[in-house]
Amino acid sequence: MPVSTAGSSYIEKTRIQNLFCPVKEALPAGMVKPLLRALAGEAVRPAPFWLMRQAGRYLPEYRKLRASADSFLDLCFSPTLAAEITLQPVRRFEPDAAILFSDILTIPYAMGQEVRFVEGKGPVLGPLNPAALRPVGNRLDPVYETVSLVRASLPGNTALIGFAGAPWTVAAYMVEGGSSRDWLQVRRMAFGDPERFAALIDRLVDATIDHLAAQAAAGAEALQLFDSWAGLLPPSGVRCWCLEPARRIAAALRERHPSVPLILFPRGAGTLLTEFAEIGDCIGLDTSADSGWAACNIQNNAAVQGNLDPALLVVGGEAMEQAAGEILSALRQGPHIFNLGHGVLPVTPPEHVAALRRIVQETA
Ligand code: CP3
């Protein structure tokens, strides 16, 4: 059942087709999309809604396309398929934003490090040789083509979010060679060989700026920087390897694309979020952040995004409804974008996402 009437004809039109199907419905002149209003600091009600990892394995239509592709990276670099995957959750749930379907590890891949995604294991990267990393060149161009395809086919009130991994988190995968139990290798390099590590971070800052700016140029209306592993570091490390790179990225983007807001998601940064709020237009709260604390300490400086526990979305029902209600009520006085505290889990029933979308829509 469509949750609002605004996009229902879009849903009707696109339901008939499985594959990429551009449909355009402009907002009346002068109206700004709800997500962009919240990012500009307005307390928009109902709160704009989208979910991290809203496209992915919990959707049968994603699994079907994924099974037909040779590899996950093939999907990321195939503009028509990546655009289709980006639009799948938009058709189902009418969120206020689409997030580009891609991955944070496209940057190391484009720099020449081997990157593969292994079923059941996640990313596996080849050995890191910083001296052998090359400039990204035009290898990420298919991503920008995806951005323009999606932008041309979104309903008028849905904003398009582009993204990149933050340098610290991308470096963590590059140094460890994949996910890790203790992430000791990357911390060893950061603490034990800070000059060599800074050189890697500097290259990633530059590549990230170019990647985000190119997404904005292709039609992304907001950008998110995922720093999923900020919480591995002590406060001084967060300031040095997460906050300072974010500051440089934000400054460069403000110069190149002053009207495109930046969402920072430094997961596990705790009370240091107040320092990130000085830099970003919006702060993504992880599951552990207290929304009442964020209302007092973040919303005065930046919009807040988040932060329902993805496990509550798996559980659904009253537990989910109550937790979502508490977040909405704690953050209702200021700019808030409803989201999860981390990505949608693959076992999530899609009906729970539809129910959550309705709850947020109906909470004025
Ligand atoms: O949010 C979205 O829907 C947009 C697309 C998106 C993906 N990855 C697609 C994806 C985004 C924004 C990401 C970000 C990303 N990728 C992060 C930061 C956010 C986070 O989750 O902390 C990280 C750390 C990665 C690296 C990565 N990609 C890992 C660790 C994995 C394996 C774990 C997993 O969930 O499978 C991936 C694979 C990946 N990225 C999938 C998707 C849909 C699943 C791939 C598959 O189909 O097998």
Short mmCIF file of C-alpha atoms and ligand atoms in Angstrom, two decimals:
data_model
loop_
_atom_site.label_atom_id
_atom_site.label_comp_id
_atom_site.label_asym_id
_atom_site.label_seq_id
_atom_site.Cartn_x
_atom_site.Cartn_y
_atom_site.Cartn_z
CA MET A 1 0.00 0.00 0.00
CA PRO A 2 1.47 3.37 -0.92
CA VAL A 3 2.19 5.49 2.14
CA SER A 4 1.51 8.81 0.47
CA THR A 5 -0.50 9.81 -2.52
CA ALA A 6 2.27 11.99 -4.00
CA GLY A 7 4.21 9.11 -5.52
CA SER A 8 1.54 6.47 -5.99
CA SER A 9 1.27 6.87 -9.75
CA TYR A 10 5.04 6.42 -9.89
CA ILE A 11 4.66 3.19 -7.94
CA GLU A 12 1.88 2.03 -10.27
CA LYS A 13 3.93 2.77 -13.35
CA THR A 14 7.09 1.13 -12.15
CA ARG A 15 5.54 -1.95 -10.59
CA ILE A 16 4.87 -3.39 -14.03
CA GLN A 17 8.54 -3.47 -14.93
CA ASN A 18 11.39 -5.28 -13.30
CA LEU A 19 14.17 -3.43 -15.02
CA PHE A 20 15.28 0.15 -14.97
CA CYS A 21 12.40 2.37 -15.92
CA PRO A 22 12.77 6.16 -15.87
CA VAL A 23 9.75 8.08 -14.63
CA LYS A 24 9.85 11.77 -13.85
CA GLU A 25 7.42 13.69 -11.70
CA ALA A 26 8.65 17.14 -10.81
CA LEU A 27 7.78 18.89 -7.55
CA PRO A 28 5.84 22.13 -8.08
CA ALA A 29 8.21 25.05 -8.68
CA GLY A 30 9.71 26.51 -5.53
CA MET A 31 9.16 23.41 -3.36
CA VAL A 32 12.26 21.92 -1.85
CA LYS A 33 12.46 18.19 -1.18
CA PRO A 34 11.80 17.31 2.48
CA LEU A 35 15.23 15.69 2.98
CA LEU A 36 16.99 18.81 1.71
CA ARG A 37 14.88 21.04 3.93
CA ALA A 38 15.91 19.01 6.98
CA LEU A 39 19.55 19.13 5.88
CA ALA A 40 19.22 22.91 5.66
CA GLY A 41 18.21 22.95 9.34
CA GLU A 42 14.41 22.88 9.23
CA ALA A 43 12.43 20.72 11.68
CA VAL A 44 10.42 19.03 8.90
CA ARG A 45 7.40 16.97 10.03
CA PRO A 46 6.81 14.16 9.33
CA ALA A 47 10.53 13.52 9.56
CA PRO A 48 12.13 12.65 6.21
CA PHE A 49 12.93 8.93 6.00
CA TRP A 50 15.52 6.71 4.33
CA LEU A 51 17.59 3.76 5.51
CA MET A 52 21.27 2.96 5.21
CA ARG A 53 21.60 -0.18 3.04
CA GLN A 54 17.99 0.23 1.94
CA ALA A 55 18.99 -1.57 -1.27
CA GLY A 56 20.44 -5.01 -0.63
CA ARG A 57 20.09 -8.64 0.22
CA TYR A 58 16.87 -8.37 2.29
CA LEU A 59 15.03 -7.54 -0.97
CA PRO A 60 14.16 -10.52 -3.20
CA GLU A 61 14.41 -8.32 -6.30
CA TYR A 62 18.00 -7.42 -5.32
CA ARG A 63 18.91 -11.07 -4.77
CA LYS A 64 17.55 -11.91 -8.19
CA LEU A 65 19.69 -9.31 -9.94
CA ARG A 66 22.71 -10.18 -7.81
CA ALA A 67 22.41 -13.85 -8.84
CA SER A 68 22.48 -12.86 -12.50
CA ALA A 69 25.69 -10.83 -12.17
CA ASP A 70 29.21 -12.27 -12.17
CA SER A 71 30.28 -10.29 -9.14
CA PHE A 72 29.19 -7.57 -6.73
CA LEU A 73 31.68 -5.11 -8.25
CA ASP A 74 30.25 -5.83 -11.71
CA LEU A 75 26.92 -4.62 -10.35
CA CYS A 76 28.54 -1.51 -8.90
CA PHE A 77 30.16 -0.66 -12.25
CA SER A 78 27.14 -1.41 -14.43
CA PRO A 79 25.18 1.88 -14.53
CA THR A 80 21.86 0.40 -15.68
CA LEU A 81 21.88 -2.37 -13.07
CA ALA A 82 23.19 -0.14 -10.28
CA ALA A 83 20.50 2.44 -11.10
CA GLU A 84 17.85 -0.27 -11.05
CA ILE A 85 19.05 -1.51 -7.63
CA THR A 86 19.09 2.06 -6.31
CA LEU A 87 15.45 2.43 -7.37
CA GLN A 88 14.17 -0.90 -5.99
CA PRO A 89 13.57 0.32 -2.42
CA VAL A 90 12.25 3.65 -3.74
CA ARG A 91 9.42 1.83 -5.52
CA ARG A 92 8.58 -0.31 -2.54
CA PHE A 93 8.74 2.20 0.29
CA GLU A 94 8.76 5.72 -1.13
CA PRO A 95 11.57 6.94 1.12
CA ASP A 96 12.51 10.62 1.00
CA ALA A 97 15.92 9.71 -0.37
CA ALA A 98 17.53 7.18 -2.64
CA ILE A 99 21.12 6.28 -1.83
CA LEU A 100 23.33 5.45 -4.75
CA PHE A 101 24.01 1.72 -5.04
CA SER A 102 27.78 1.35 -4.97
CA ASP A 103 30.41 0.58 -2.32
CA ILE A 104 33.05 2.38 -0.32
CA LEU A 105 35.71 -0.03 -1.64
CA THR A 106 35.41 1.19 -5.23
CA ILE A 107 38.11 3.76 -4.38
CA PRO A 108 40.86 1.26 -3.43
CA TYR A 109 39.79 -0.81 -6.44
CA ALA A 110 40.16 2.22 -8.72
CA MET A 111 43.56 2.94 -7.15
CA GLY A 112 44.72 -0.48 -8.27
CA GLN A 113 44.44 -2.60 -5.11
CA GLU A 114 42.76 -5.93 -5.77
CA VAL A 115 39.21 -5.99 -4.29
CA ARG A 116 36.85 -8.97 -4.41
CA PHE A 117 33.64 -9.73 -2.56
CA VAL A 118 33.49 -13.33 -1.42
CA GLU A 119 30.12 -14.95 -0.67
CA GLY A 120 29.67 -15.33 3.08
CA LYS A 121 32.95 -13.57 3.87
CA GLY A 122 32.61 -10.02 2.57
CA PRO A 123 35.39 -7.97 1.00
CA VAL A 124 38.83 -9.49 0.40
CA LEU A 125 41.59 -7.10 -0.68
CA GLY A 126 44.99 -7.91 -2.14
CA PRO A 127 48.22 -6.86 -0.38
CA LEU A 128 48.58 -3.10 0.07
CA ASN A 129 51.61 -1.51 -1.54
CA PRO A 130 51.16 2.25 -1.08
CA ALA A 131 53.92 3.03 -3.60
CA ALA A 132 52.04 1.08 -6.29
CA LEU A 133 48.70 2.88 -5.83
CA ARG A 134 47.81 4.83 -8.95
CA PRO A 135 45.57 7.85 -9.52
CA VAL A 136 41.89 6.92 -9.83
CA GLY A 137 41.70 8.27 -13.39
CA ASN A 138 38.39 7.63 -15.12
CA ARG A 139 37.75 4.25 -13.48
CA LEU A 140 34.85 5.53 -11.39
CA ASP A 141 33.06 7.15 -14.33
CA PRO A 142 30.41 4.38 -14.45
CA VAL A 143 29.40 5.40 -10.91
CA TYR A 144 28.72 8.95 -12.08
CA GLU A 145 26.72 7.62 -14.97
CA THR A 146 24.61 5.69 -12.45
CA VAL A 147 24.08 8.91 -10.49
CA SER A 148 22.75 10.75 -13.54
CA LEU A 149 20.53 7.82 -14.58
CA VAL A 150 18.99 7.66 -11.10
CA ARG A 151 18.59 11.40 -10.80
CA ALA A 152 16.72 11.51 -14.12
CA SER A 153 14.25 8.88 -12.98
CA LEU A 154 13.48 9.69 -9.35
CA PRO A 155 10.06 10.97 -8.32
CA GLY A 156 10.08 14.71 -7.68
CA ASN A 157 10.13 14.66 -3.87
CA THR A 158 12.87 12.02 -3.52
CA ALA A 159 16.43 13.30 -3.07
CA LEU A 160 19.50 11.45 -4.29
CA ILE A 161 22.33 10.82 -1.82
CA GLY A 162 25.84 10.07 -3.05
CA PHE A 163 28.48 8.69 -0.70
CA ALA A 164 32.03 7.62 -0.04
CA GLY A 165 33.85 5.83 2.74
CA ALA A 166 35.81 8.10 5.05
CA PRO A 167 39.60 7.79 4.65
CA TRP A 168 40.10 6.05 8.03
CA THR A 169 37.51 3.34 7.32
CA VAL A 170 38.69 2.78 3.74
CA ALA A 171 42.31 2.65 4.95
CA ALA A 172 41.25 0.08 7.57
CA TYR A 173 40.04 -2.31 4.83
CA MET A 174 43.09 -1.56 2.66
CA VAL A 175 45.56 -2.30 5.45
CA GLU A 176 43.75 -5.30 6.96
CA GLY A 177 42.90 -6.86 3.58
CA GLY A 178 39.22 -7.15 4.52
CA SER A 179 37.09 -7.19 7.63
CA SER A 180 38.95 -8.03 10.81
CA ARG A 181 38.25 -9.27 14.31
CA ASP A 182 40.52 -6.80 16.11
CA TRP A 183 41.62 -4.34 13.38
CA LEU A 184 45.11 -4.43 14.86
CA GLN A 185 47.11 -3.97 11.64
CA VAL A 186 45.58 -0.61 10.79
CA ARG A 187 45.95 0.66 14.35
CA ARG A 188 49.53 -0.59 14.41
CA MET A 189 50.26 1.46 11.28
CA ALA A 190 48.40 4.56 12.54
CA PHE A 191 50.11 4.56 15.96
CA GLY A 192 53.46 3.00 14.98
CA ASP A 193 54.19 4.59 11.61
CA PRO A 194 52.10 7.76 11.58
CA GLU A 195 54.02 9.40 8.73
CA ARG A 196 53.49 6.52 6.34
CA PHE A 197 49.88 6.25 7.46
CA ALA A 198 49.33 10.00 6.97
CA ALA A 199 50.56 9.67 3.38
CA LEU A 200 47.91 6.99 2.76
CA ILE A 201 45.20 9.09 4.43
CA ASP A 202 46.23 12.13 2.36
CA ARG A 203 45.82 10.19 -0.88
CA LEU A 204 42.43 8.95 0.26
CA VAL A 205 41.32 12.47 1.23
CA ASP A 206 42.11 13.69 -2.29
CA ALA A 207 40.43 10.73 -3.99
CA THR A 208 37.38 11.07 -1.72
CA ILE A 209 36.99 14.77 -2.51
CA ASP A 210 37.14 14.06 -6.25
CA HIS A 211 34.74 11.13 -5.96
CA LEU A 212 32.15 13.06 -3.95
CA ALA A 213 32.47 16.19 -6.10
CA ALA A 214 31.95 14.12 -9.26
CA GLN A 215 28.81 12.57 -7.76
CA ALA A 216 27.51 16.06 -6.95
CA ALA A 217 28.32 17.21 -10.50
CA ALA A 218 26.40 14.21 -11.88
CA GLY A 219 23.29 14.98 -9.83
CA ALA A 220 23.73 13.83 -6.21
CA GLU A 221 21.85 16.34 -4.02
CA ALA A 222 23.43 15.38 -0.70
CA LEU A 223 26.56 13.41 0.20
CA GLN A 224 27.30 11.04 3.07
CA LEU A 225 30.72 10.11 4.41
CA PHE A 226 30.66 6.66 6.07
CA ASP A 227 33.25 6.32 8.85
CA SER A 228 32.05 2.96 10.10
CA TRP A 229 35.18 2.22 12.12
CA ALA A 230 35.80 5.60 13.81
CA GLY A 231 34.99 3.88 17.13
CA LEU A 232 38.15 1.76 16.95
CA LEU A 233 40.25 4.79 17.81
CA PRO A 234 40.86 6.64 21.08
CA PRO A 235 39.71 10.30 21.07
CA SER A 236 43.08 11.68 19.92
CA GLY A 237 43.06 9.18 17.05
CA VAL A 238 39.49 10.08 16.08
CA ARG A 239 40.50 13.75 15.93
CA CYS A 240 43.62 13.04 13.89
CA TRP A 241 42.43 10.32 11.47
CA CYS A 242 38.66 10.95 11.24
CA LEU A 243 37.81 14.53 12.19
CA GLU A 244 40.69 16.30 10.38
CA PRO A 245 40.22 14.39 7.11
CA ALA A 246 36.46 15.10 7.33
CA ARG A 247 37.24 18.79 7.80
CA ARG A 248 39.42 18.85 4.68
CA ILE A 249 36.82 16.96 2.65
CA ALA A 250 34.00 19.25 3.83
CA ALA A 251 36.01 22.41 3.07
CA ALA A 252 36.88 21.27 -0.45
CA LEU A 253 33.31 20.24 -1.20
CA ARG A 254 31.94 23.51 0.12
CA GLU A 255 34.18 25.26 -2.36
CA ARG A 256 33.26 23.07 -5.33
CA HIS A 257 29.58 22.42 -4.55
CA PRO A 258 28.42 24.92 -1.93
CA SER A 259 24.76 23.95 -2.18
CA VAL A 260 25.27 20.20 -1.63
CA PRO A 261 24.99 19.28 2.08
CA LEU A 262 27.29 16.76 3.75
CA ILE A 263 26.17 14.08 6.21
CA LEU A 264 28.90 12.67 8.47
CA PHE A 265 28.49 9.20 9.99
CA PRO A 266 31.43 8.61 12.33
CA ARG A 267 30.19 5.40 13.94
CA GLY A 268 31.25 4.99 17.55
CA ALA A 269 32.56 8.55 17.93
CA GLY A 270 30.47 9.09 21.11
CA THR A 271 30.64 12.57 22.59
CA LEU A 272 33.13 13.64 19.89
CA LEU A 273 30.08 13.92 17.62
CA THR A 274 29.79 17.51 18.84
CA GLU A 275 33.08 18.26 17.04
CA PHE A 276 31.85 16.60 13.83
CA ALA A 277 28.70 18.74 14.08
CA GLU A 278 30.90 21.83 13.58
CA ILE A 279 31.91 20.45 10.18
CA GLY A 280 28.96 18.60 8.67
CA ASP A 281 25.44 19.74 7.82
CA CYS A 282 24.08 16.57 9.42
CA ILE A 283 25.37 13.97 11.86
CA GLY A 284 24.38 10.34 11.49
CA LEU A 285 23.92 8.83 14.93
CA ASP A 286 24.87 5.20 15.41
CA THR A 287 22.72 2.83 17.46
CA SER A 288 24.56 3.57 20.70
CA ALA A 289 23.95 7.35 20.61
CA ASP A 290 21.29 8.68 22.96
CA SER A 291 18.77 10.72 20.99
CA GLY A 292 17.99 12.97 23.98
CA TRP A 293 21.70 13.79 24.25
CA ALA A 294 21.82 14.51 20.51
CA ALA A 295 18.81 16.83 20.77
CA CYS A 296 20.70 18.95 23.34
CA ASN A 297 24.22 18.69 21.92
CA ILE A 298 24.01 18.24 18.15
CA GLN A 299 20.77 19.72 16.82
CA ASN A 300 21.88 23.26 17.71
CA ASN A 301 24.70 22.91 15.15
CA ALA A 302 23.61 20.30 12.62
CA ALA A 303 20.70 18.16 11.56
CA VAL A 304 20.59 14.69 13.11
CA GLN A 305 20.02 11.42 11.26
CA GLY A 306 19.17 8.11 12.87
CA ASN A 307 19.16 5.94 14.82
CA LEU A 308 16.88 2.93 15.25
CA ASP A 309 18.73 -0.30 16.04
CA PRO A 310 18.66 -2.42 12.82
CA ALA A 311 17.81 -5.42 15.03
CA LEU A 312 14.53 -3.71 15.99
CA LEU A 313 13.69 -3.56 12.31
CA VAL A 314 14.25 -7.32 12.15
CA VAL A 315 11.97 -7.82 15.17
CA GLY A 316 9.26 -5.39 13.99
CA GLY A 317 5.91 -5.02 15.78
CA GLU A 318 5.44 -3.12 19.01
CA ALA A 319 9.09 -3.17 20.04
CA MET A 320 10.03 -1.41 16.80
CA GLU A 321 7.11 1.00 16.98
CA GLN A 322 7.92 2.04 20.53
CA ALA A 323 11.63 2.56 19.86
CA ALA A 324 10.91 4.55 16.68
CA GLY A 325 8.40 6.69 18.59
CA GLU A 326 10.96 7.47 21.29
CA ILE A 327 13.54 8.61 18.71
CA LEU A 328 10.99 10.73 16.83
CA SER A 329 9.82 12.36 20.01
CA ALA A 330 13.32 13.06 21.38
CA LEU A 331 14.42 14.77 18.15
CA ARG A 332 11.17 16.48 17.12
CA GLN A 333 12.14 20.02 18.13
CA GLY A 334 14.99 20.23 15.63
CA PRO A 335 16.06 19.01 12.19
CA HIS A 336 15.82 15.19 12.12
CA ILE A 337 16.04 12.62 9.34
CA PHE A 338 14.77 9.22 10.42
CA ASN A 339 17.18 6.35 9.72
CA LEU A 340 18.76 3.33 11.37
CA GLY A 341 21.85 3.41 13.58
CA HIS A 342 23.60 1.17 10.99
CA GLY A 343 22.62 -0.63 7.80
CA VAL A 344 19.56 -2.82 7.15
CA LEU A 345 20.42 -6.45 8.03
CA PRO A 346 19.96 -9.12 5.33
CA VAL A 347 17.40 -11.07 7.43
CA THR A 348 15.08 -8.04 7.70
CA PRO A 349 11.51 -8.75 6.50
CA PRO A 350 10.67 -6.11 3.84
CA GLU A 351 7.17 -5.76 5.43
CA HIS A 352 8.83 -4.39 8.56
CA VAL A 353 10.46 -1.65 6.49
CA ALA A 354 7.06 -0.77 5.00
CA ALA A 355 5.57 -0.68 8.54
CA LEU A 356 8.39 1.54 9.81
CA ARG A 357 7.96 3.88 6.88
CA ARG A 358 4.25 4.20 7.75
CA ILE A 359 4.98 4.87 11.43
CA VAL A 360 7.39 7.69 10.57
CA GLN A 361 5.00 9.11 7.95
CA GLU A 362 2.14 9.15 10.42
CA THR A 363 4.08 10.80 13.26
CA ALA A 364 3.63 14.51 12.69
O1 CP3 B 1 23.16 1.97 1.63
C1 CP3 B 1 22.93 1.53 0.49
O2 CP3 B 1 21.94 0.84 0.19
C2 CP3 B 1 23.87 1.94 -0.63
C3 CP3 B 1 24.87 0.99 -1.01
C4 CP3 B 1 25.99 0.65 -0.04
C5 CP3 B 1 26.60 -0.64 0.00
N1 CP3 B 1 27.67 -0.57 0.83
C6 CP3 B 1 26.14 -1.80 -0.78
C7 CP3 B 1 26.61 -3.14 -0.39
C8 CP3 B 1 26.68 1.45 0.86
C9 CP3 B 1 26.41 2.90 1.26
C10 CP3 B 1 27.74 0.68 1.39
C11 CP3 B 1 28.72 1.22 2.34
C12 CP3 B 1 29.73 0.33 2.90
N2 CP3 B 1 30.38 -0.70 2.29
C13 CP3 B 1 30.26 0.49 4.21
C14 CP3 B 1 29.90 1.57 5.18
C15 CP3 B 1 28.62 1.32 5.88
C16 CP3 B 1 28.66 0.14 6.83
O3 CP3 B 1 27.93 -0.81 6.55
O4 CP3 B 1 29.36 0.21 7.84
C17 CP3 B 1 31.21 -0.53 4.39
C18 CP3 B 1 32.03 -0.77 5.63
C19 CP3 B 1 31.30 -1.26 3.17
C20 CP3 B 1 32.20 -2.40 2.84
C21 CP3 B 1 31.44 -3.63 2.59
N3 CP3 B 1 30.66 -3.84 1.47
C22 CP3 B 1 31.35 -4.77 3.41
C23 CP3 B 1 32.04 -4.93 4.75
C24 CP3 B 1 30.53 -5.68 2.76
C25 CP3 B 1 30.24 -7.10 3.20
C26 CP3 B 1 29.24 -7.14 4.27
C27 CP3 B 1 27.89 -7.28 3.67
O5 CP3 B 1 26.96 -6.64 4.16
O6 CP3 B 1 27.77 -8.09 2.73
C28 CP3 B 1 30.06 -5.07 1.55
C29 CP3 B 1 29.14 -5.66 0.55
C30 CP3 B 1 27.93 -4.88 0.17
N4 CP3 B 1 27.88 -3.52 0.01
C31 CP3 B 1 26.65 -5.42 -0.12
C32 CP3 B 1 25.83 -4.34 -0.48
C33 CP3 B 1 24.40 -4.42 -0.95
C34 CP3 B 1 26.28 -6.91 -0.11
C35 CP3 B 1 26.94 -7.55 -1.27
C36 CP3 B 1 26.26 -8.80 -1.75
O7 CP3 B 1 25.23 -8.69 -2.40
O8 CP3 B 1 26.80 -9.86 -1.48
#
